[in-house]
Short mmCIF file of C-alpha atoms and ligand atoms in Angstrom, two decimals:
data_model
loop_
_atom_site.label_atom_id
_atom_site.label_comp_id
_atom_site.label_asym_id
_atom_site.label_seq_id
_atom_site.Cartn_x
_atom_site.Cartn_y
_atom_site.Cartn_z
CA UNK A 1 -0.75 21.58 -2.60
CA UNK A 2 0.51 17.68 -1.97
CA UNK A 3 0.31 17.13 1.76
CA UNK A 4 2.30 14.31 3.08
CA UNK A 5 0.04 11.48 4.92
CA UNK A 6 3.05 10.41 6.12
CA UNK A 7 2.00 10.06 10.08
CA UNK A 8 -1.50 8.97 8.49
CA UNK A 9 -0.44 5.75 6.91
CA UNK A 10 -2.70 2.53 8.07
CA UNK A 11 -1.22 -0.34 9.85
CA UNK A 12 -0.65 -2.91 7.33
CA UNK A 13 0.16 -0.46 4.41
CA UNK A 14 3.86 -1.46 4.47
CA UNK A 15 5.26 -2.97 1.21
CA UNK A 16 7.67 -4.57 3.36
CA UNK A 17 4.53 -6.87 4.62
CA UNK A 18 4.11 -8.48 1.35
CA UNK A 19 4.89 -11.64 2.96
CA UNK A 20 2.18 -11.80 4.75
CA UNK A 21 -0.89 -10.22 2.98
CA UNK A 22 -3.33 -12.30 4.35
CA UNK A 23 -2.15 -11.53 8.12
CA UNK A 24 -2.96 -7.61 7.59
CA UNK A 25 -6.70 -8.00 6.85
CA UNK A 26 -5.35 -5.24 4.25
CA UNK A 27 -5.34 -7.38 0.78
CA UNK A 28 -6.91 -4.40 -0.90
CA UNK A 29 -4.10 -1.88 -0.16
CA UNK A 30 -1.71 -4.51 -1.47
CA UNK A 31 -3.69 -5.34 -4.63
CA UNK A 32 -4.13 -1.80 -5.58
CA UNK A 33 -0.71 -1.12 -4.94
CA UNK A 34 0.50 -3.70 -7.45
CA UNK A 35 -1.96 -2.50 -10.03
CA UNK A 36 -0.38 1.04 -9.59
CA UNK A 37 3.27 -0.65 -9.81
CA UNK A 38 2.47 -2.62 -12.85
CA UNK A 39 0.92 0.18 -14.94
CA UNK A 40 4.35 1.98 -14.74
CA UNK A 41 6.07 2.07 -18.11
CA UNK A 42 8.98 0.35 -16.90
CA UNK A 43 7.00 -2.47 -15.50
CA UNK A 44 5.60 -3.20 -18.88
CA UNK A 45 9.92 -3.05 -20.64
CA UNK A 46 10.24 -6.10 -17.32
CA UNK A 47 7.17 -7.73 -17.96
CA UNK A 48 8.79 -8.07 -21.70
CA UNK A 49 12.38 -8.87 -21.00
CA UNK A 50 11.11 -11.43 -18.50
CA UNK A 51 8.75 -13.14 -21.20
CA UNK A 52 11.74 -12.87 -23.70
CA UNK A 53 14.00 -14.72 -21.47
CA UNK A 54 11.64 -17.50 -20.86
CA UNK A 55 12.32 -18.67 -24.88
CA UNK A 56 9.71 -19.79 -27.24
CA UNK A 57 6.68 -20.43 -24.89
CA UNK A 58 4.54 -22.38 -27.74
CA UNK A 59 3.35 -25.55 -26.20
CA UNK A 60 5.45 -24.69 -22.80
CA UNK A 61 4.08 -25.16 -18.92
CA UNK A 62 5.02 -22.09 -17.38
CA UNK A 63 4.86 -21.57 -13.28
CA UNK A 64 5.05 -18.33 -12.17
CA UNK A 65 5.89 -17.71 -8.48
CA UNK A 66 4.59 -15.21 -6.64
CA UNK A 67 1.58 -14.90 -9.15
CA UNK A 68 -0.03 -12.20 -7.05
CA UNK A 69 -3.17 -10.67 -8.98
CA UNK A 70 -2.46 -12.87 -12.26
CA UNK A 71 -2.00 -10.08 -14.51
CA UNK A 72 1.58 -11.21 -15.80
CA UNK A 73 0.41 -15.21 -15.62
CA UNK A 74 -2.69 -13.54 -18.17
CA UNK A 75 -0.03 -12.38 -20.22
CA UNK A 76 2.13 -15.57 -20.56
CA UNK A 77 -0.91 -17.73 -21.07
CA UNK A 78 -1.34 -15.61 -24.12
CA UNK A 79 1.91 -16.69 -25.14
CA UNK A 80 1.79 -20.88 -24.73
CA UNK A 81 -0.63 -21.51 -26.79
CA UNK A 82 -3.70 -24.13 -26.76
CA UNK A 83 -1.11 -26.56 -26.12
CA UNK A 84 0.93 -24.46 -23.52
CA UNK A 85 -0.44 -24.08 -19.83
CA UNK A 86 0.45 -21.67 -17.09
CA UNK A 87 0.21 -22.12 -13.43
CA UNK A 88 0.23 -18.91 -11.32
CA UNK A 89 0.78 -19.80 -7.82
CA UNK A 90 1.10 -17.60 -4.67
CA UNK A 91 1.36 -17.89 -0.76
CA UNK A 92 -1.62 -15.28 -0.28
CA UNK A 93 -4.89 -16.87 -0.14
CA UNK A 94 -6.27 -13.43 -1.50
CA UNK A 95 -3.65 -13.25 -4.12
CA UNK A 96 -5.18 -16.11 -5.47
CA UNK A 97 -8.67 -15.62 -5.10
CA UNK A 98 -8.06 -12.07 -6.83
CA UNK A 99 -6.35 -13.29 -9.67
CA UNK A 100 -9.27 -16.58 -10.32
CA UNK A 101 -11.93 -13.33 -10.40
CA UNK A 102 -9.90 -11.35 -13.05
CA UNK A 103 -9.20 -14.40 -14.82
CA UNK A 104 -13.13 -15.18 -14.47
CA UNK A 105 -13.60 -12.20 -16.28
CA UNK A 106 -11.40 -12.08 -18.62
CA UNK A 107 -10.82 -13.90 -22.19
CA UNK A 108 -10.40 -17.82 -21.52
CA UNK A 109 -6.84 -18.71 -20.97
CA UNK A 110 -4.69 -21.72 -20.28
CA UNK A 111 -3.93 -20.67 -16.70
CA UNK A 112 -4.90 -21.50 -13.48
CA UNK A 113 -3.78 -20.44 -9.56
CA UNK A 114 -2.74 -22.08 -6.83
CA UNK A 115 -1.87 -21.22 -3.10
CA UNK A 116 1.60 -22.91 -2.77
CA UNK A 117 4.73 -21.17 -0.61
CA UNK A 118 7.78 -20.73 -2.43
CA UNK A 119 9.68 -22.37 -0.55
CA UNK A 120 8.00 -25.65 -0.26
CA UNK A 121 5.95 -26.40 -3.51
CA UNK A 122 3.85 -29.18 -4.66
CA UNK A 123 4.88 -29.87 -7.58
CA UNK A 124 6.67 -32.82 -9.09
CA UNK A 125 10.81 -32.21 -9.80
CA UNK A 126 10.52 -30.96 -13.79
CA UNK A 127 7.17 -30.43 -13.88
CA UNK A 128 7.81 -27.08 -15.51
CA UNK A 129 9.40 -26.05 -19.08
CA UNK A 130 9.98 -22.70 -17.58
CA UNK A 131 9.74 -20.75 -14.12
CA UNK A 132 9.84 -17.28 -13.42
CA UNK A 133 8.98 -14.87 -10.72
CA UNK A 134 8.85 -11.30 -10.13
CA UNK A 135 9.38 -9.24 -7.33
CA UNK A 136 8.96 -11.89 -4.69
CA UNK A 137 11.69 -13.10 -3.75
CA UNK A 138 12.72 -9.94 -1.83
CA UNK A 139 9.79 -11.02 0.25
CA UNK A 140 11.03 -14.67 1.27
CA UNK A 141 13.00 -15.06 4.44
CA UNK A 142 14.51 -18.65 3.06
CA UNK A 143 16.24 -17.98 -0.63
CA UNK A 144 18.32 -21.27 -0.10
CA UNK A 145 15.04 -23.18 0.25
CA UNK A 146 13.26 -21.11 -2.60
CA UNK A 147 15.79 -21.55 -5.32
CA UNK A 148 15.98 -24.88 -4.29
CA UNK A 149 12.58 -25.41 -4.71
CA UNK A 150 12.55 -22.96 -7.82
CA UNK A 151 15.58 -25.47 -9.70
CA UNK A 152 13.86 -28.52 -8.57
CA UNK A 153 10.41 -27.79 -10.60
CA UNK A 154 11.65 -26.57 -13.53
CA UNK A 155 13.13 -29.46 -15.88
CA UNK A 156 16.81 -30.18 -16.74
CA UNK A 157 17.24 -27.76 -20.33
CA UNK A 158 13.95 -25.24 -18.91
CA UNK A 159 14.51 -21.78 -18.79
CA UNK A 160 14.42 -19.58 -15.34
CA UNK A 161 14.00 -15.90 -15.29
CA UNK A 162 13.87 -13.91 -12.14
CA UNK A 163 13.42 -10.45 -11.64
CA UNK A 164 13.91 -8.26 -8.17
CA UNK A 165 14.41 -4.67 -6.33
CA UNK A 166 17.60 -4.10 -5.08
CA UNK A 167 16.44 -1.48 -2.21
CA UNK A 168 19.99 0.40 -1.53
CA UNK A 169 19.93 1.36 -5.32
CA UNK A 170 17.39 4.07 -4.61
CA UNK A 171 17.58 7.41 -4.90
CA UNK A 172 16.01 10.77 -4.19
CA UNK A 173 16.90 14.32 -4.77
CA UNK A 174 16.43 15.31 -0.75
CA UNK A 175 18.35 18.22 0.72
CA UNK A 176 19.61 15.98 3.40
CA UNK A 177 22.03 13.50 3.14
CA UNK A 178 22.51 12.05 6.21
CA UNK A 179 18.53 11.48 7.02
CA UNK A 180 18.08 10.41 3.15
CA UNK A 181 20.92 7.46 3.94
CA UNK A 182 19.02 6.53 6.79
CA UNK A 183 15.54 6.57 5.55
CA UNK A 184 16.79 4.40 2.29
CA UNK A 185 18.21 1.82 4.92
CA UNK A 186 15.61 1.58 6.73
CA UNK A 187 12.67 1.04 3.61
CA UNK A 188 15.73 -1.09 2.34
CA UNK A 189 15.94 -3.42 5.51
CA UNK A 190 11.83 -3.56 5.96
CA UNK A 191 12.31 -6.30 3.12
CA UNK A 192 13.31 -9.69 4.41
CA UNK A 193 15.75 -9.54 1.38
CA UNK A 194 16.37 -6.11 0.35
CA UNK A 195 19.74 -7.03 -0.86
CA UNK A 196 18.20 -9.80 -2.71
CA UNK A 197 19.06 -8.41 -6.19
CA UNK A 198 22.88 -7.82 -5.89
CA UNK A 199 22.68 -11.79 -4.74
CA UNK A 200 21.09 -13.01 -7.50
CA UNK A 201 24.32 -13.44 -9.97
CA UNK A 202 26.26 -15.18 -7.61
CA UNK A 203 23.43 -16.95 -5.83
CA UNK A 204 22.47 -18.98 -9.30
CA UNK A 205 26.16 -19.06 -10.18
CA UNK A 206 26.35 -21.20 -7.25
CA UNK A 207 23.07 -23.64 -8.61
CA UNK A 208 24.73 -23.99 -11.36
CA UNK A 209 22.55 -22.62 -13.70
CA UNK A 210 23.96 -22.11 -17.41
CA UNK A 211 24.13 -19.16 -19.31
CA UNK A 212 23.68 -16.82 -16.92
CA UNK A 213 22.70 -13.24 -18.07
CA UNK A 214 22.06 -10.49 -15.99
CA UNK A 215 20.09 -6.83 -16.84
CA UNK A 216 19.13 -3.64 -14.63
CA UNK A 217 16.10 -1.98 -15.05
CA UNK A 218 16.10 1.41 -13.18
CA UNK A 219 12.55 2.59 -12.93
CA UNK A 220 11.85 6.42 -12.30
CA UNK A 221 9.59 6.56 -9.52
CA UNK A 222 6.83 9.35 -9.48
CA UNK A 223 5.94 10.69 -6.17
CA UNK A 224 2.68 8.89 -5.58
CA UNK A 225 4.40 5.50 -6.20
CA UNK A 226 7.63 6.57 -4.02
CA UNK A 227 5.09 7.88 -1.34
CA UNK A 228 3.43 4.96 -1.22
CA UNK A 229 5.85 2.14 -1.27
CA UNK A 230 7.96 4.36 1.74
CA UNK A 231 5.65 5.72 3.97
CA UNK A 232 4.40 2.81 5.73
CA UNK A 233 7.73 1.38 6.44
CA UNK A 234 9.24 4.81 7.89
CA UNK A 235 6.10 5.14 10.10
CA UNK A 236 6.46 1.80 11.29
CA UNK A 237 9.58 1.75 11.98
CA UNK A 238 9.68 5.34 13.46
CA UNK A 239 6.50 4.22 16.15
CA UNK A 240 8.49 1.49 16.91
CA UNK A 241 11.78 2.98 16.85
CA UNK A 242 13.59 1.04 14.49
CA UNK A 243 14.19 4.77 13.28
CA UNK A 244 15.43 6.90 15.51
CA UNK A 245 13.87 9.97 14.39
CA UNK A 246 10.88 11.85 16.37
CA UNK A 247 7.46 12.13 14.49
CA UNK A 248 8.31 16.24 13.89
CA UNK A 249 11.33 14.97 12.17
CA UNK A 250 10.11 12.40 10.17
CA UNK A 251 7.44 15.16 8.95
CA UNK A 252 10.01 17.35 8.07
CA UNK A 253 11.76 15.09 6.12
CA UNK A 254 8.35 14.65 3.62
CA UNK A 255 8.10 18.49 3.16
CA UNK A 256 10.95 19.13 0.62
CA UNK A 257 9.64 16.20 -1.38
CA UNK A 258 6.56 17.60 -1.06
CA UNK A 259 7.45 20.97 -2.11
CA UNK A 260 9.32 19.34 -5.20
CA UNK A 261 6.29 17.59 -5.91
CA UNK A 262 4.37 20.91 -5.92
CA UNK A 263 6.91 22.86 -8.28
CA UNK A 264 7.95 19.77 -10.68
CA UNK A 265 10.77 18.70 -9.67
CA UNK A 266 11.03 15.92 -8.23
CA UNK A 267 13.25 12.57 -8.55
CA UNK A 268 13.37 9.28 -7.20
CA UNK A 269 14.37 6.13 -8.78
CA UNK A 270 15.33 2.26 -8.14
CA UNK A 271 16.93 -0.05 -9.74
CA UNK A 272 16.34 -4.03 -9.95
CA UNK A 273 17.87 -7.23 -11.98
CA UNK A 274 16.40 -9.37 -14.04
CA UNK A 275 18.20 -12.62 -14.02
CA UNK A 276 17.99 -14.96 -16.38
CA UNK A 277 19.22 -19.01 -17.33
CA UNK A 278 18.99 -22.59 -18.28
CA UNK A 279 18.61 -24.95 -15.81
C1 SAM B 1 5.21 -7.38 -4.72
S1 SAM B 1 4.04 -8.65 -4.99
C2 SAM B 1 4.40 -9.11 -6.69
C3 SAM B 1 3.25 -9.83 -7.35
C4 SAM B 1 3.46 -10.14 -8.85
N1 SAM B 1 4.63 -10.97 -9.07
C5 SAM B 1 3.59 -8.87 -9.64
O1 SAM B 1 4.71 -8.51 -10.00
O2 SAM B 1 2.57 -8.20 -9.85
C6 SAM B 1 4.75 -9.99 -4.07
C7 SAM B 1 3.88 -11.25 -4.08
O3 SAM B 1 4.63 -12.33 -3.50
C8 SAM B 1 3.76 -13.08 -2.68
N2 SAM B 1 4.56 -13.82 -1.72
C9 SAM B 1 5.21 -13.35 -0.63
N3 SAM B 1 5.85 -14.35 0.01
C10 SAM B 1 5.63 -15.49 -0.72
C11 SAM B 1 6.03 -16.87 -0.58
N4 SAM B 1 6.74 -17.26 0.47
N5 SAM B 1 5.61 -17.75 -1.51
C12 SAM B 1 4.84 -17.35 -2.55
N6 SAM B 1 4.43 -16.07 -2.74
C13 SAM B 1 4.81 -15.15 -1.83
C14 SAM B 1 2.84 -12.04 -2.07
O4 SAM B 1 1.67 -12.60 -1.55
C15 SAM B 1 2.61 -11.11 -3.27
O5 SAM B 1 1.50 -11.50 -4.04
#
């Protein structure tokens, strides 16, 4: 029998706090939640689609932003070659330290981390052949200074490919309407941007960036993954009252997803953009 730790859930184990992982003394939770994330099969189809939009990599310095635990930098410094280099950089000092020990361990690569904030990096304007950066921006409360940022480092010609949740596409097969809406709102709004992927055409439209093409990627979400990017939120924001719902009733809301859980049959999905360009 699945039992919901709903009321359980740890202070800190909010996927809405992934702007400030090094504030909740929680790293850990975050890390392993990524790793979960990442082994989806849909994560692999936007780990590809991102690499394809980022052209022939041979040779090419790549930054990712929003590096996190370095797996997808790993993957791109496969593609660029002896001659290529990737820079992974993230605003989460234990982001970074994570992804320098896998890297430690793993096969020698050209790529190397850095703590830098999106929306003031160190780098020089062009330094970069191509930029990308996945599921991060949802996390910044300053998009006009990230893309600015994002555009200025990556060289006049590179190639810019972003990918990011959308948090009103998701869905779940819930008995009740009304509380679903509200629940999805309130996960959604725990994001400083949750509306940052319907933005993302128009908001690089507006950069000017050429050749614009956008693609959804809807990822079926099994329970453990749904239960643990929502729980934290709706606790949080049901102690403090940002929902309006009593403890009994956010319980009660868990059970039938529990009890599909149990029988095999439940469904919950999201859906999220992957935008791509020339700058
Ligand atoms: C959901 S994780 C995604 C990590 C990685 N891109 C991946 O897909 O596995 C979001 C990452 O963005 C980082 N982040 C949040 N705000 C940031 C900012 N202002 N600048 C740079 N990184 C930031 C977090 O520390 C975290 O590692």
């Amino acid at each position: 029998m699945t039992t919901s730790t709903s009321a359980a859930s740890a202070a800190g184990e909010n996927v809405g706090e992934f702007s400030a992982v090094d504030s909740s003394d929680r790293s850990a939770w975050f890390i392993d939640f990524m790793d979960y994330a990442n082994a989806l099969p849909e994560y692999r189809a936007i780990r590809q689609g991102l690499a394809a939009s980022l052209g022939d990599l041979d040779g090419r310095s790549v930054l990712e932003i929003g590096s996190g635990t370095g797996d997808d930098a790993r993957e791109l410094a496969a593609l660029v070659g002896g001659g290529g280099r990737v820079v992974g950089t993230d605003v989460s000092a234990a982001m970074v330290e994570e992804a320098r020990r896998r890297s430690a361990q793993g096969a020698s690569l050209p790529v190397e981390f850095a703590v830098e904030d999106m929306r003031d990096l160190t780098f020089a304007d062009g330094a970069f052949d191509a930029t990308t950066a996945k599921l991060v921006r949802q996390h910044c409360d300053d998009l006009d200074a990230a893309d600015a940022e994002l555009l200025r480092v990556t060289r006049p010609g590179g190639r810019i490919a972003v990918f990011d949740y959308d948090f009103d596409t998701l869905t779940v097969d819930h008995p009740d309407r009304v509380r679903t809406r509200e629940a999805v709102h309130c996960f959604c709004d725990g994001h400083r941007n949750g509306w940052n992927g319907r933005s993302l055409a128009r908001r690089f439209q507006e950069r000017g960036l050429a050749g614009i093409t956008i693609t959804p990627y809807t990822v079926r979400m099994p329970f453990a993954f749904f239960r643990r990017s929502m729980e934290g939120r709706l606790s949080e924001a049901q102690r403090s009252g940002a929902l309006a719902w009593t403890a009994g009733q956010l319980a009660d809301w868990w059970r039938p997803l529990d009890e599909a859980e149990d029988g095999g049959r439940f469904f919950a999905s999201i859906t999220g953009f992957l935008l791509a360009g020339s700058r």
